Coordinates of N, CA and C in Angstrom, one line a residue:
M282 N 0.8 -1.2 0.0 CA 0.0 0.0 0.0 C 0.9 1.2 0.0
P283 N 0.5 2.2 -0.8 CA 1.3 3.5 -0.9 C 1.4 4.2 0.5
D284 N 2.4 4.9 0.7 CA 2.6 5.7 1.9 C 1.7 6.8 2.0
R285 N 1.2 7.1 3.2 CA 0.3 8.3 3.4 C 0.9 9.4 4.1
E286 N 2.2 9.5 4.1 CA 3.0 10.6 4.7 C 3.0 11.7 3.6
P287 N 2.8 13.0 4.0 CA 2.9 14.0 3.0 C 4.2 14.1 2.3
L288 N 4.2 14.3 1.0 CA 5.5 14.5 0.2 C 5.9 15.9 0.2
S289 N 7.2 16.1 0.1 CA 7.7 17.5 0.0 C 7.3 18.0 -1.5
E290 N 7.4 19.3 -1.6 CA 7.1 19.9 -3.0 C 8.1 19.3 -4.0
A291 N 9.4 19.2 -3.6 CA 10.4 18.6 -4.5 C 10.0 17.2 -4.9
E292 N 9.6 16.4 -4.0 CA 9.2 15.0 -4.3 C 7.9 15.0 -5.2
I293 N 7.0 15.9 -5.0 CA 5.8 16.0 -5.8 C 6.2 16.3 -7.2
Q294 N 7.0 17.4 -7.4 CA 7.4 17.8 -8.7 C 8.2 16.7 -9.4
D295 N 9.0 16.0 -8.7 CA 9.8 14.9 -9.3 C 8.8 13.8 -9.8
A296 N 7.8 13.5 -9.0 CA 6.8 12.5 -9.4 C 6.0 13.0 -10.6
L297 N 5.6 14.2 -10.6 CA 4.8 14.8 -11.7 C 5.6 14.9 -13.0
A298 N 6.9 14.9 -12.9 CA 7.7 14.9 -14.1 C 7.6 13.6 -14.9
R299 N 7.1 12.6 -14.2 CA 6.9 11.3 -14.9 C 5.4 11.0 -15.2
L300 N 4.6 12.0 -14.9 CA 3.1 11.9 -15.2 C 2.7 13.0 -16.2
D301 N 2.2 12.6 -17.3 CA 1.8 13.5 -18.3 C 0.6 14.4 -18.0
G302 N 0.7 15.7 -18.0 CA -0.4 16.6 -17.8 C -0.8 16.9 -16.4
W303 N -0.2 16.3 -15.4 CA -0.6 16.6 -14.0 C 0.2 17.8 -13.5
T304 N -0.5 18.6 -12.7 CA 0.1 19.8 -12.1 C -0.1 19.8 -10.6
F305 N 0.6 20.6 -9.9 CA 0.5 20.7 -8.4 C 0.2 22.1 -8.1
E306 N -1.0 22.3 -7.4 CA -1.4 23.6 -7.0 C -2.3 23.5 -5.8
N307 N -2.2 24.4 -4.9 CA -3.1 24.4 -3.7 C -3.1 23.1 -2.9
D308 N -1.9 22.5 -2.7 CA -1.8 21.2 -2.0 C -2.5 20.1 -2.6
A309 N -2.7 20.0 -3.9 CA -3.3 18.9 -4.6 C -2.7 18.8 -6.0
I310 N -2.8 17.5 -6.5 CA -2.4 17.4 -7.9 C -3.7 17.3 -8.7
H311 N -3.5 17.8 -10.0 CA -4.7 18.0 -10.8 C -4.4 17.6 -12.3
K312 N -5.4 17.2 -12.9 CA -5.3 16.9 -14.4 C -6.7 17.1 -15.0
T313 N -6.7 17.7 -16.2 CA -8.0 17.8 -16.9 C -7.9 17.0 -18.2
Y314 N -8.9 16.1 -18.3 CA -9.0 15.2 -19.5 C -10.0 15.8 -20.4
E315 N -9.7 15.8 -21.7 CA -10.7 16.3 -22.7 C -11.2 15.1 -23.6
F316 N -12.5 15.1 -23.9 CA -13.0 14.0 -24.6 C -13.8 14.5 -25.8
D317 N -14.3 13.7 -26.7 CA -15.0 14.1 -27.9 C -16.4 14.7 -27.5
D318 N -17.0 14.1 -26.5 CA -18.3 14.5 -26.1 C -18.6 14.1 -24.6
F319 N -19.8 14.5 -24.2 CA -20.3 14.3 -22.8 C -20.3 12.8 -22.5
R320 N -20.8 12.0 -23.4 CA -20.8 10.5 -23.2 C -19.5 9.9 -22.9
E321 N -18.4 10.3 -23.6 CA -17.1 9.8 -23.4 C -16.6 10.3 -22.0
A322 N -16.9 11.5 -21.7 CA -16.5 12.1 -20.4 C -17.1 11.3 -19.2
I323 N -18.4 11.0 -19.3 CA -19.0 10.2 -18.3 C -18.5 8.8 -18.2
S324 N -18.2 8.2 -19.4 CA -17.6 6.9 -19.4 C -16.3 6.8 -18.7
F325 N -15.5 7.9 -18.9 CA -14.2 8.0 -18.2 C -14.4 8.1 -16.7
I326 N -15.4 8.9 -16.2 CA -15.7 9.0 -14.8 C -16.0 7.6 -14.2
V327 N -16.9 6.9 -14.9 CA -17.3 5.6 -14.4 C -16.1 4.6 -14.3
Q328 N -15.3 4.6 -15.4 CA -14.1 3.7 -15.4 C -13.1 4.1 -14.3
M329 N -12.9 5.4 -14.1 CA -12.0 5.9 -13.1 C -12.5 5.6 -11.7
A330 N -13.8 5.6 -11.5 CA -14.4 5.3 -10.2 C -14.0 3.9 -9.7
F331 N -13.9 2.9 -10.6 CA -13.6 1.6 -10.2 C -12.2 1.5 -9.7
Y332 N -11.2 2.2 -10.3 CA -9.9 2.3 -9.8 C -9.8 3.0 -8.5
A333 N -10.5 4.1 -8.4 CA -10.5 4.8 -7.1 C -11.1 4.0 -6.0
E334 N -12.2 3.3 -6.2 CA -12.8 2.5 -5.2 C -11.9 1.3 -4.8
E335 N -11.2 0.7 -5.8 CA -10.3 -0.4 -5.5 C -9.2 0.1 -4.6
A336 N -8.7 1.3 -4.8 CA -7.6 1.9 -4.0 C -8.2 2.5 -2.7
N337 N -9.5 2.6 -2.5 CA -10.1 3.2 -1.4 C -9.6 4.7 -1.2
H338 N -9.5 5.3 -2.4 CA -9.0 6.7 -2.4 C -9.7 7.4 -3.5
H339 N -10.4 8.5 -3.2 CA -11.3 9.1 -4.2 C -11.0 10.5 -4.5
P340 N -10.9 10.9 -5.8 CA -10.6 12.2 -6.1 C -11.8 13.2 -6.0
E341 N -11.5 14.4 -6.0 CA -12.5 15.4 -6.3 C -12.6 15.5 -7.8
L342 N -13.7 15.6 -8.3 CA -13.8 15.7 -9.8 C -14.9 16.7 -10.2
E343 N -14.6 17.3 -11.4 CA -15.5 18.2 -12.0 C -15.7 17.9 -13.4
N344 N -16.9 17.8 -13.8 CA -17.3 17.5 -15.2 C -18.0 18.7 -15.8
V345 N -17.5 19.2 -16.9 CA -18.2 20.2 -17.7 C -18.2 19.7 -19.2
Y346 N -19.4 19.3 -19.6 CA -19.6 18.7 -21.0 C -18.6 17.7 -21.3
N347 N -17.5 18.0 -22.1 CA -16.6 17.0 -22.5 C -15.3 17.0 -21.7
S348 N -15.2 17.7 -20.7 CA -13.9 17.7 -19.9 C -14.2 17.2 -18.5
V349 N -13.2 16.6 -17.9 CA -13.2 16.1 -16.5 C -11.9 16.5 -15.9
T350 N -12.0 17.1 -14.8 CA -10.8 17.5 -14.0 C -10.8 16.7 -12.7
L351 N -9.7 16.0 -12.5 CA -9.5 15.3 -11.2 C -8.5 16.0 -10.4
S352 N -8.8 16.0 -9.1 CA -7.9 16.6 -8.1 C -7.7 15.6 -7.0
F353 N -6.4 15.3 -6.6 CA -6.1 14.3 -5.6 C -5.3 15.0 -4.4
T354 N -5.8 14.6 -3.3 CA -5.1 15.0 -2.0 C -5.5 13.9 -1.0
T355 N -4.7 13.7 0.0 CA -5.0 12.6 1.0 C -5.5 13.3 2.2
H356 N -6.8 13.2 2.4 CA -7.5 13.9 3.5 C -6.9 13.5 4.9
D357 N -6.7 12.2 5.1 CA -6.2 11.8 6.4 C -4.7 12.1 6.6
A358 N -4.1 12.8 5.7 CA -2.7 13.2 5.8 C -2.7 14.8 5.8
G359 N -3.7 15.3 6.4 CA -3.8 16.8 6.4 C -4.1 17.4 5.1
S360 N -4.8 16.7 4.2 CA -5.1 17.2 2.9 C -3.8 17.6 2.1
K361 N -2.8 16.8 2.2 CA -1.6 17.0 1.5 C -1.4 15.9 0.5
V362 N -0.5 16.1 -0.5 CA -0.2 15.0 -1.5 C 0.7 14.0 -0.9
T363 N 0.3 12.7 -1.1 CA 1.1 11.6 -0.6 C 1.4 10.6 -1.8
D364 N 2.1 9.6 -1.5 CA 2.4 8.6 -2.6 C 1.0 8.0 -3.1
M365 N 0.1 7.9 -2.2 CA -1.2 7.4 -2.5 C -1.9 8.2 -3.7
D366 N -1.7 9.5 -3.7 CA -2.3 10.3 -4.8 C -1.5 10.1 -6.1
I367 N -0.2 10.0 -6.0 CA 0.7 9.8 -7.1 C 0.4 8.5 -7.8
E368 N 0.3 7.4 -6.9 CA 0.0 6.1 -7.5 C -1.3 6.0 -8.1
L369 N -2.4 6.6 -7.6 CA -3.7 6.5 -8.2 C -3.7 7.3 -9.5
A370 N -3.1 8.4 -9.5 CA -3.0 9.2 -10.8 C -2.3 8.3 -11.9
R371 N -1.2 7.7 -11.5 CA -0.5 6.8 -12.4 C -1.4 5.6 -12.9
T372 N -2.0 5.0 -12.0 CA -2.9 3.9 -12.3 C -4.0 4.3 -13.3
I373 N -4.7 5.4 -13.0 CA -5.7 5.9 -13.9 C -5.2 6.2 -15.3
D374 N -4.1 6.9 -15.3 CA -3.5 7.2 -16.6 C -3.1 5.9 -17.4
D375 N -2.4 5.0 -16.7 CA -2.0 3.8 -17.4 C -3.2 2.9 -17.8
A376 N -4.1 2.7 -16.9 CA -5.2 1.8 -17.2 C -6.2 2.4 -18.3
L377 N -6.3 3.7 -18.4 CA -7.2 4.3 -19.3 C -6.5 4.8 -20.5
G378 N -5.2 4.6 -20.6 CA -4.5 5.1 -21.8 C -4.5 6.6 -21.9
A379 N -4.6 7.3 -20.8 CA -4.7 8.8 -20.8 C -3.4 9.4 -20.7

C-alpha cells in the first residue's frame, strides 16, 4: 500500500515529471482530461471510479460537458499530497491510456 505521509514539494514535482499533464497547486495534484463529447467524459468517470474505489482513495472531480478535472489529495494526511495520490494518478493514466 502506498505511503500516506505528505510528500515535499520537490518529491511531488519529481513524481509529476513522470506523469503527463498533471500539475501541483493548492496542496493537490490536478489533471484535466478532454473527450469528444459528454458521453465519453461520463464513461471515463465511471471507469476511473472503479480504480479509485479499489484503492479506497477518491478524487475530487469536476465535469463540464466533454472535460473532466481530477484533483487528488490525501485527507487523512492533512489534505496534502502523498504517494497514494501519485500512485492512483499513475494507475488511472495507465489503465485508461490517458
